[in-house]
mmCIF file of C-alpha atoms in Angstrom:
data_model
loop_
_atom_site.group_PDB
_atom_site.id
_atom_site.type_symbol
_atom_site.label_atom_id
_atom_site.label_comp_id
_atom_site.label_asym_id
_atom_site.label_seq_id
_atom_site.Cartn_x
_atom_site.Cartn_y
_atom_site.Cartn_z
ATOM 1 C CA MET A 1 5.677 31.186 2.313
ATOM 2 C CA ARG A 2 4.527 28.124 4.259
ATOM 3 C CA LYS A 3 6.482 25.036 3.298
ATOM 4 C CA PRO A 4 4.387 22.032 2.214
ATOM 5 C CA PRO A 5 5.228 19.394 4.828
ATOM 6 C CA GLY A 6 4.411 15.748 4.373
ATOM 7 C CA ALA A 7 2.738 13.097 6.476
ATOM 8 C CA LEU A 8 1.732 9.509 6.515
ATOM 9 C CA PHE A 9 -0.725 8.248 9.046
ATOM 10 C CA LEU A 10 0.963 5.207 10.527
ATOM 11 C CA TYR A 11 -1.555 2.528 9.765
ATOM 12 C CA MET A 12 -1.643 3.268 6.004
ATOM 13 C CA LEU A 13 1.969 2.065 5.841
ATOM 14 C CA LEU A 14 0.891 -1.344 7.003
ATOM 15 C CA GLY A 15 -1.778 -2.248 4.442
ATOM 16 C CA LEU A 16 -1.495 -3.776 0.997
ATOM 17 C CA VAL A 17 2.140 -4.743 1.597
ATOM 18 C CA ALA A 18 2.029 -7.489 -0.993
ATOM 19 C CA PHE A 19 1.751 -4.868 -3.746
ATOM 20 C CA VAL A 20 4.129 -2.106 -2.637
ATOM 21 C CA GLY A 21 7.661 -1.973 -4.000
ATOM 22 C CA ALA A 22 9.479 -2.919 -7.158
ATOM 23 C CA ALA A 23 7.672 -4.703 -9.939
ATOM 24 C CA ASP A 24 7.898 -8.484 -9.781
ATOM 25 C CA THR A 25 8.290 -9.801 -13.289
ATOM 26 C CA ARG A 26 8.487 -13.478 -12.344
ATOM 27 C CA GLY A 27 5.684 -15.738 -13.518
ATOM 28 C CA GLN A 28 3.050 -16.908 -11.039
ATOM 29 C CA SER A 29 2.448 -20.622 -10.520
ATOM 30 C CA ARG A 30 0.323 -22.591 -8.126
ATOM 31 C CA GLY A 31 2.172 -23.116 -4.845
ATOM 32 C CA ASP A 32 4.472 -20.089 -5.229
ATOM 33 C CA GLY A 33 4.731 -17.868 -2.185
ATOM 34 C CA SER A 34 6.874 -15.520 -0.137
ATOM 35 C CA LEU A 35 7.465 -14.396 3.442
ATOM 36 C CA THR A 36 8.792 -10.929 4.302
ATOM 37 C CA LEU A 37 10.132 -9.654 7.614
ATOM 38 C CA GLU A 38 10.312 -5.863 7.616
ATOM 39 C CA TYR A 39 11.536 -3.206 10.045
ATOM 40 C CA GLN A 40 10.226 0.362 9.783
ATOM 41 C CA TYR A 41 11.248 3.558 11.587
ATOM 42 C CA ILE A 42 9.043 6.666 11.313
ATOM 43 C CA ARG A 43 9.637 10.138 12.838
ATOM 44 C CA THR A 44 6.618 12.494 12.689
ATOM 45 C CA GLY A 45 6.357 16.145 13.671
ATOM 46 C CA THR A 46 4.383 19.245 12.693
ATOM 47 C CA PHE A 47 0.607 19.056 12.349
ATOM 48 C CA ASP A 48 -0.872 20.962 9.388
ATOM 49 C CA ASP A 49 -4.613 21.701 9.316
ATOM 50 C CA GLY A 50 -4.474 22.942 5.719
ATOM 51 C CA ASN A 51 -4.115 26.580 6.800
ATOM 52 C CA TYR A 52 -1.690 26.643 9.735
ATOM 53 C CA GLU A 53 1.137 24.548 11.126
ATOM 54 C CA TYR A 54 1.332 23.546 14.797
ATOM 55 C CA ASP A 55 4.585 22.325 16.307
ATOM 56 C CA TYR A 56 2.962 20.472 19.206
ATOM 57 C CA TRP A 57 4.993 17.253 19.373
ATOM 58 C CA LYS A 58 7.001 14.586 17.676
ATOM 59 C CA THR A 59 6.620 10.833 17.688
ATOM 60 C CA ASP A 60 8.939 7.917 17.068
ATOM 61 C CA ALA A 61 7.471 4.687 15.740
ATOM 62 C CA GLN A 62 9.241 1.395 15.199
ATOM 63 C CA VAL A 63 7.462 -1.397 13.379
ATOM 64 C CA LEU A 64 8.262 -5.063 12.967
ATOM 65 C CA MET A 65 5.994 -6.569 10.347
ATOM 66 C CA LEU A 66 5.567 -10.090 9.022
ATOM 67 C CA SER A 67 3.795 -10.426 5.684
ATOM 68 C CA GLY A 68 3.419 -13.034 3.003
ATOM 69 C CA ASP A 69 1.505 -14.339 0.021
ATOM 70 C CA TYR A 70 0.643 -17.752 -1.452
ATOM 71 C CA SER A 71 -0.607 -18.641 -4.930
ATOM 72 C CA ILE A 72 -3.628 -20.880 -4.566
ATOM 73 C CA THR A 73 -3.792 -21.236 -8.349
ATOM 74 C CA ASP A 74 -1.909 -19.751 -11.301
ATOM 75 C CA ARG A 75 -4.239 -16.744 -10.977
ATOM 76 C CA LEU A 76 -5.525 -16.518 -7.379
ATOM 77 C CA THR A 77 -3.260 -15.389 -4.517
ATOM 78 C CA VAL A 78 -3.923 -14.899 -0.811
ATOM 79 C CA PHE A 79 -1.858 -12.318 1.101
ATOM 80 C CA ALA A 80 -1.650 -11.278 4.746
ATOM 81 C CA SER A 81 0.324 -9.081 7.135
ATOM 82 C CA LEU A 82 0.637 -8.482 10.878
ATOM 83 C CA PRO A 83 2.621 -5.580 12.403
ATOM 84 C CA TYR A 84 3.889 -5.122 15.944
ATOM 85 C CA ILE A 85 4.472 -1.450 16.783
ATOM 86 C CA TRP A 86 6.448 0.481 19.388
ATOM 87 C CA LYS A 87 5.625 4.192 19.547
ATOM 88 C CA ARG A 88 6.412 7.116 21.833
ATOM 89 C CA PHE A 89 5.383 10.749 22.245
ATOM 90 C CA ILE A 90 8.038 13.495 22.370
ATOM 91 C CA ALA A 91 7.001 16.915 23.722
ATOM 92 C CA GLY A 92 7.043 19.789 21.225
ATOM 93 C CA ASN A 93 7.328 23.563 21.521
ATOM 94 C CA GLN A 94 3.729 24.687 22.109
ATOM 95 C CA PHE A 95 1.187 24.007 24.862
ATOM 96 C CA ASN A 96 3.859 22.177 26.879
ATOM 97 C CA GLY A 97 3.935 19.452 24.261
ATOM 98 C CA ASP A 98 0.156 18.954 24.132
ATOM 99 C CA PRO A 99 -0.087 15.363 25.394
ATOM 100 C CA HIS A 100 -3.403 13.578 25.010
ATOM 101 C CA ASN A 101 -4.422 12.626 28.533
ATOM 102 C CA PRO A 102 -7.863 11.050 29.087
ATOM 103 C CA ASN A 103 -7.487 11.868 32.805
ATOM 104 C CA ASP A 104 -7.290 15.675 32.358
ATOM 105 C CA PRO A 105 -9.911 17.749 34.242
ATOM 106 C CA TYR A 106 -11.387 19.407 31.121
ATOM 107 C CA TRP A 107 -13.432 16.254 30.412
ATOM 108 C CA VAL A 108 -16.747 17.447 31.907
ATOM 109 C CA ASP A 109 -19.643 16.748 29.520
ATOM 110 C CA PHE A 110 -17.997 13.571 28.269
ATOM 111 C CA VAL A 111 -15.855 11.159 30.267
ATOM 112 C CA PRO A 112 -13.515 8.982 28.152
ATOM 113 C CA PRO A 113 -14.228 5.307 28.815
ATOM 114 C CA ASP A 114 -10.560 4.401 28.210
ATOM 115 C CA LYS A 115 -8.245 6.002 30.787
ATOM 116 C CA ARG A 116 -4.954 4.587 29.510
ATOM 117 C CA PHE A 117 -2.342 7.366 29.184
ATOM 118 C CA TRP A 118 0.252 6.650 26.481
ATOM 119 C CA ASP A 119 1.784 10.134 25.978
ATOM 120 C CA ASP A 120 4.197 9.845 28.911
ATOM 121 C CA GLY A 121 7.329 9.885 26.750
ATOM 122 C CA LYS A 122 7.870 6.138 27.006
ATOM 123 C CA TYR A 123 7.544 3.577 24.255
ATOM 124 C CA HIS A 124 4.211 1.730 24.251
ATOM 125 C CA SER A 125 3.666 -1.295 22.067
ATOM 126 C CA ASP A 126 1.127 -3.814 20.853
ATOM 127 C CA PHE A 127 0.016 -5.717 17.793
ATOM 128 C CA GLN A 128 -1.845 -3.387 15.451
ATOM 129 C CA ASP A 129 -4.154 -4.571 12.627
ATOM 130 C CA PHE A 130 -4.137 -7.976 10.963
ATOM 131 C CA SER A 131 -4.744 -7.735 7.209
ATOM 132 C CA ILE A 132 -5.726 -10.497 4.802
ATOM 133 C CA GLY A 133 -6.938 -10.477 1.224
ATOM 134 C CA PHE A 134 -7.078 -12.069 -2.201
ATOM 135 C CA SER A 135 -5.782 -10.936 -5.573
ATOM 136 C CA TYR A 136 -6.541 -12.290 -9.044
ATOM 137 C CA LEU A 137 -4.083 -12.106 -11.937
ATOM 138 C CA ALA A 138 -6.469 -10.864 -14.602
ATOM 139 C CA LEU A 139 -3.839 -9.914 -17.172
ATOM 140 C CA ASP A 140 -0.413 -11.574 -17.497
ATOM 141 C CA GLY A 141 2.399 -10.433 -19.761
ATOM 142 C CA PRO A 142 4.572 -7.343 -19.962
ATOM 143 C CA LEU A 143 1.547 -5.648 -18.403
ATOM 144 C CA LYS A 144 0.191 -7.426 -15.321
ATOM 145 C CA ILE A 145 -3.067 -6.348 -13.674
ATOM 146 C CA SER A 146 -4.379 -7.903 -10.465
ATOM 147 C CA PRO A 147 -7.647 -6.747 -8.855
ATOM 148 C CA TYR A 148 -7.744 -7.402 -5.108
ATOM 149 C CA ILE A 149 -9.875 -7.140 -2.010
ATOM 150 C CA GLY A 150 -8.722 -7.216 1.588
ATOM 151 C CA TYR A 151 -9.854 -6.945 5.162
ATOM 152 C CA GLY A 152 -8.023 -5.318 8.073
ATOM 153 C CA VAL A 153 -9.082 -5.706 11.687
ATOM 154 C CA PRO A 154 -7.469 -4.575 14.968
ATOM 155 C CA MET A 155 -5.754 -7.452 16.727
ATOM 156 C CA THR A 156 -6.104 -5.840 20.165
ATOM 157 C CA ASP A 157 -8.153 -3.095 21.792
ATOM 158 C CA TYR A 158 -5.273 -0.596 21.757
ATOM 159 C CA PRO A 159 -6.044 3.040 22.737
ATOM 160 C CA PHE A 160 -6.589 5.534 19.917
ATOM 161 C CA PHE A 161 -6.643 8.777 21.979
ATOM 162 C CA ALA A 162 -2.900 9.398 22.150
ATOM 163 C CA LYS A 163 -0.143 10.903 20.070
ATOM 164 C CA ALA A 164 1.619 7.610 20.714
ATOM 165 C CA ALA A 165 -1.399 5.595 19.545
ATOM 166 C CA ILE A 166 -0.318 2.812 17.203
ATOM 167 C CA GLY A 167 -3.401 3.127 14.967
ATOM 168 C CA GLN A 168 -7.033 4.173 14.726
ATOM 169 C CA ASN A 169 -8.540 0.886 15.958
ATOM 170 C CA LEU A 170 -10.931 0.650 12.985
ATOM 171 C CA TRP A 171 -11.652 -2.168 10.549
ATOM 172 C CA ASN A 172 -11.190 -1.485 6.832
ATOM 173 C CA VAL A 173 -11.834 -3.152 3.475
ATOM 174 C CA PRO A 174 -9.556 -2.096 0.577
ATOM 175 C CA VAL A 175 -10.842 -2.796 -2.928
ATOM 176 C CA GLY A 176 -8.519 -2.038 -5.799
ATOM 177 C CA ALA A 177 -6.038 -3.260 -8.373
ATOM 178 C CA SER A 178 -2.273 -3.509 -8.656
ATOM 179 C CA PHE A 179 -0.309 -3.406 -11.885
ATOM 180 C CA SER A 180 3.220 -3.728 -13.208
ATOM 181 C CA TYR A 181 4.642 -3.052 -16.638
ATOM 182 C CA ALA A 182 8.054 -4.335 -17.682
ATOM 183 C CA PRO A 183 8.558 -3.978 -21.454
ATOM 184 C CA TYR A 184 10.407 -6.719 -23.306
ATOM 185 C CA PHE A 185 14.123 -5.963 -23.817
ATOM 186 C CA SER A 186 14.025 -3.060 -21.344
ATOM 187 C CA ASP A 187 15.435 -2.643 -17.846
ATOM 188 C CA TRP A 188 12.834 -0.007 -16.914
ATOM 189 C CA TYR A 189 9.612 -0.937 -15.165
ATOM 190 C CA LEU A 190 6.521 0.731 -13.752
ATOM 191 C CA SER A 191 4.369 -0.579 -10.907
ATOM 192 C CA GLY A 192 1.621 0.632 -8.629
ATOM 193 C CA ASN A 193 -1.769 0.099 -7.091
ATOM 194 C CA ALA A 194 -4.920 2.060 -6.389
ATOM 195 C CA ALA A 195 -7.567 1.168 -3.833
ATOM 196 C CA TYR A 196 -10.713 2.606 -2.396
ATOM 197 C CA VAL A 197 -10.699 1.716 1.303
ATOM 198 C CA PHE A 198 -14.041 1.268 3.021
ATOM 199 C CA SER A 199 -13.602 2.042 6.704
ATOM 200 C CA GLU A 200 -15.552 1.574 9.888
ATOM 201 C CA LYS A 201 -17.437 4.821 10.565
ATOM 202 C CA PRO A 202 -16.708 6.171 14.070
ATOM 203 C CA LEU A 203 -19.653 8.209 15.412
ATOM 204 C CA GLY A 204 -21.260 7.734 11.983
ATOM 205 C CA VAL A 205 -18.614 9.859 10.196
ATOM 206 C CA ASN A 206 -17.505 8.688 6.738
ATOM 207 C CA VAL A 207 -13.705 8.275 6.768
ATOM 208 C CA ASP A 208 -13.408 6.108 3.631
ATOM 209 C CA TYR A 209 -10.307 6.995 1.640
ATOM 210 C CA TRP A 210 -8.321 6.545 -1.549
ATOM 211 C CA LEU A 211 -4.912 4.906 -1.261
ATOM 212 C CA THR A 212 -2.524 4.862 -4.217
ATOM 213 C CA HIS A 213 1.091 3.966 -4.866
ATOM 214 C CA LEU A 214 3.133 4.519 -8.048
ATOM 215 C CA ALA A 215 6.747 3.465 -8.619
ATOM 216 C CA THR A 216 9.145 3.612 -11.523
ATOM 217 C CA GLY A 217 12.433 1.795 -11.435
ATOM 218 C CA TYR A 218 15.455 0.518 -13.280
ATOM 219 C CA ARG A 219 17.217 -2.859 -13.137
ATOM 220 C CA PHE A 220 20.927 -2.056 -13.143
ATOM 221 C CA THR A 221 21.802 -5.749 -13.036
ATOM 222 C CA PRO A 222 19.695 -8.931 -12.920
ATOM 223 C CA ARG A 223 20.060 -8.770 -9.128
ATOM 224 C CA PHE A 224 19.940 -5.050 -8.304
ATOM 225 C CA ALA A 225 17.135 -2.536 -8.955
ATOM 226 C CA ALA A 226 16.189 0.895 -7.651
ATOM 227 C CA ASN A 227 12.889 2.753 -7.795
ATOM 228 C CA VAL A 228 11.332 6.117 -7.022
ATOM 229 C CA PHE A 229 7.785 6.104 -5.692
ATOM 230 C CA LEU A 230 4.876 8.330 -4.746
ATOM 231 C CA SER A 231 2.097 7.352 -2.336
ATOM 232 C CA LEU A 232 -1.139 9.192 -1.687
ATOM 233 C CA LYS A 233 -3.828 8.890 0.952
ATOM 234 C CA TYR A 234 -6.959 11.008 0.599
ATOM 235 C CA VAL A 235 -9.900 10.798 3.008
ATOM 236 C CA ARG A 236 -12.952 11.892 1.033
ATOM 237 C CA GLU A 237 -14.902 13.407 3.908
ATOM 238 C CA GLY A 238 -13.985 13.233 7.601
ATOM 239 C CA MET A 239 -13.777 16.124 10.071
ATOM 240 C CA LYS A 240 -11.243 18.949 10.164
ATOM 241 C CA LEU A 241 -9.388 20.313 13.170
ATOM 242 C CA PRO A 242 -10.123 22.725 14.737
ATOM 243 C CA TYR A 243 -12.961 23.877 12.489
ATOM 244 C CA ASP A 244 -15.417 21.001 12.944
ATOM 245 C CA PHE A 245 -14.704 20.450 16.642
ATOM 246 C CA VAL A 246 -15.469 23.857 18.218
ATOM 247 C CA ASP A 247 -18.251 26.424 17.835
ATOM 248 C CA ASP A 248 -15.865 29.325 17.194
ATOM 249 C CA PRO A 249 -12.675 28.123 15.482
ATOM 250 C CA GLU A 250 -11.161 31.630 15.519
ATOM 251 C CA ASN A 251 -11.509 32.106 19.286
ATOM 252 C CA PHE A 252 -11.393 28.698 20.916
ATOM 253 C CA VAL A 253 -9.647 27.997 24.221
ATOM 254 C CA TYR A 254 -7.410 24.946 24.241
ATOM 255 C CA PRO A 255 -7.943 22.430 25.761
ATOM 256 C CA ASP A 256 -11.123 23.487 27.616
ATOM 257 C CA ASP A 257 -13.246 23.726 24.434
ATOM 258 C CA PHE A 258 -12.298 20.197 23.330
ATOM 259 C CA GLY A 259 -13.642 17.944 26.089
ATOM 260 C CA THR A 260 -16.219 16.247 23.860
ATOM 261 C CA GLU A 261 -16.828 12.767 22.512
ATOM 262 C CA GLU A 262 -15.808 13.995 19.043
ATOM 263 C CA TRP A 263 -12.471 15.175 20.456
ATOM 264 C CA TRP A 264 -11.841 11.789 22.048
ATOM 265 C CA HIS A 265 -12.353 10.245 18.591
ATOM 266 C CA HIS A 266 -10.631 13.008 16.606
ATOM 267 C CA ASP A 267 -7.739 10.874 15.327
ATOM 268 C CA ARG A 268 -10.306 8.463 13.889
ATOM 269 C CA LEU A 269 -12.558 11.197 12.468
ATOM 270 C CA GLY A 270 -9.910 13.322 10.757
ATOM 271 C CA ALA A 271 -9.785 14.069 7.022
ATOM 272 C CA HIS A 272 -6.192 12.821 6.731
ATOM 273 C CA ARG A 273 -4.651 13.643 3.356
ATOM 274 C CA ASN A 274 -1.029 13.380 2.267
ATOM 275 C CA LEU A 275 1.400 12.808 -0.577
ATOM 276 C CA ASN A 276 4.745 11.104 0.003
ATOM 277 C CA LEU A 277 7.946 10.674 -1.997
ATOM 278 C CA GLY A 278 10.454 7.886 -1.535
ATOM 279 C CA LEU A 279 13.368 5.908 -2.930
ATOM 280 C CA GLY A 280 13.696 2.128 -2.776
ATOM 281 C CA VAL A 281 16.328 -0.468 -3.634
ATOM 282 C CA ASP A 282 16.117 -4.262 -4.048
ATOM 283 C CA TYR A 283 18.938 -6.795 -4.206
ATOM 284 C CA PHE A 284 18.511 -10.513 -4.883
ATOM 285 C CA LEU A 285 21.052 -12.503 -2.908
ATOM 286 C CA SER A 286 19.781 -15.559 -4.791
ATOM 287 C CA PRO A 287 16.571 -16.548 -6.596
ATOM 288 C CA GLN A 288 15.112 -17.381 -3.167
ATOM 289 C CA TRP A 289 16.305 -14.392 -1.099
ATOM 290 C CA LYS A 290 15.866 -10.638 -1.544
ATOM 291 C CA VAL A 291 16.843 -7.697 0.675
ATOM 292 C CA SER A 292 15.133 -4.314 0.297
ATOM 293 C CA ALA A 293 15.342 -0.818 1.741
ATOM 294 C CA THR A 294 13.350 2.386 1.322
ATOM 295 C CA GLY A 295 13.536 5.937 2.582
ATOM 296 C CA TYR A 296 10.753 8.483 2.265
ATOM 297 C CA THR A 297 9.398 11.846 3.305
ATOM 298 C CA ALA A 298 6.281 13.770 2.328
ATOM 299 C CA LEU A 299 5.455 16.531 -0.105
ATOM 300 C CA TRP A 300 2.027 17.719 1.040
ATOM 301 C CA VAL A 301 -0.327 17.220 3.969
ATOM 302 C CA GLU A 302 -3.709 18.235 5.344
ATOM 303 C CA GLN A 303 -5.168 17.294 8.722
ATOM 304 C CA THR A 304 -2.350 15.030 9.847
ATOM 305 C CA ASN A 305 1.255 15.092 10.972
ATOM 306 C CA GLU A 306 4.402 15.603 8.972
ATOM 307 C CA VAL A 307 6.705 12.640 8.511
ATOM 308 C CA ASP A 308 10.123 14.198 9.062
ATOM 309 C CA TYR A 309 11.871 11.087 7.790
ATOM 310 C CA ALA A 310 11.318 7.350 7.633
ATOM 311 C CA PHE A 311 13.063 4.249 6.374
ATOM 312 C CA THR A 312 12.429 0.527 6.061
ATOM 313 C CA MET A 313 14.595 -2.573 5.750
ATOM 314 C CA ALA A 314 13.232 -5.961 4.719
ATOM 315 C CA VAL A 315 14.258 -9.486 3.839
ATOM 316 C CA THR A 316 12.068 -11.730 1.666
ATOM 317 C CA ARG A 317 12.187 -15.485 1.185
ATOM 318 C CA PHE A 318 10.556 -16.808 -1.998
ATOM 319 C CA PHE A 319 9.147 -20.318 -2.339
ATOM 320 C CA SER A 320 8.295 -22.168 -5.523
ATOM 321 C CA GLY A 321 5.495 -24.655 -5.957
ATOM 322 C CA SER A 322 7.780 -26.699 -8.201
ATOM 323 C CA ASP A 323 10.379 -27.224 -5.451
#
């Protein structure tokens, strides 16, 4: 029986950071804000097309991300994030590792306009996508609900045809809502968010997706809390490998049958779908400082790569408008 591997396309980890994690039960006041410096490590492996698994390669990604938020009023908050990513390709067991090389001779009918080769086994790095947005505290109390809208745009023209690519190089607009529920006289809490993400459409293909996060946690002390979370990404349409990229998916020849413009864009066109499971902890060193850590893997995947394991570490500094 085929095991259900998990995956998380790298750039989805970098959006909506102001709403991911343990519930924040503090009140919101004008001038309040926070800054977070976070380190992420992500190891990916097997690709699953929904029917078969392919052990072509592995990748290592390291991310250093700065994010923050600021309360413009008691209800309106602006948030932003900017990640810098190092990523490398590691050869797998099939097809000699299957590197993506835009200089290979099979490109005949279409010649890639970007000849940068990043799958050489070395780390390649750049700034990825800058994200900014606004949230509105529509409901305040034990149950908090905050609709939000954001905008993400590539900071640089990084290559997207590579296993070591740091992202898809597409703009996106998430529209959704976050919530938290912390009952009075209880140490349990529930938090999450759900967004529909409008994406740039490469070659006219609709790759909009749903992005959700749900966490439940317990405050063991006023300073220490732990939570278990699920995150889901689901591209509504998109294209599927190898079925939508070759005329005869049962008898294709790799890589000769893939030298097309669609293949050059395939990481942007894919119907990436995955469900992930993780554990997080938060510890307040003081009312102004918090340290956090998470570890996660994945439960299910289609049309993307398995996350073998991943972890994050972060430190947050809170500011008060009354200071």
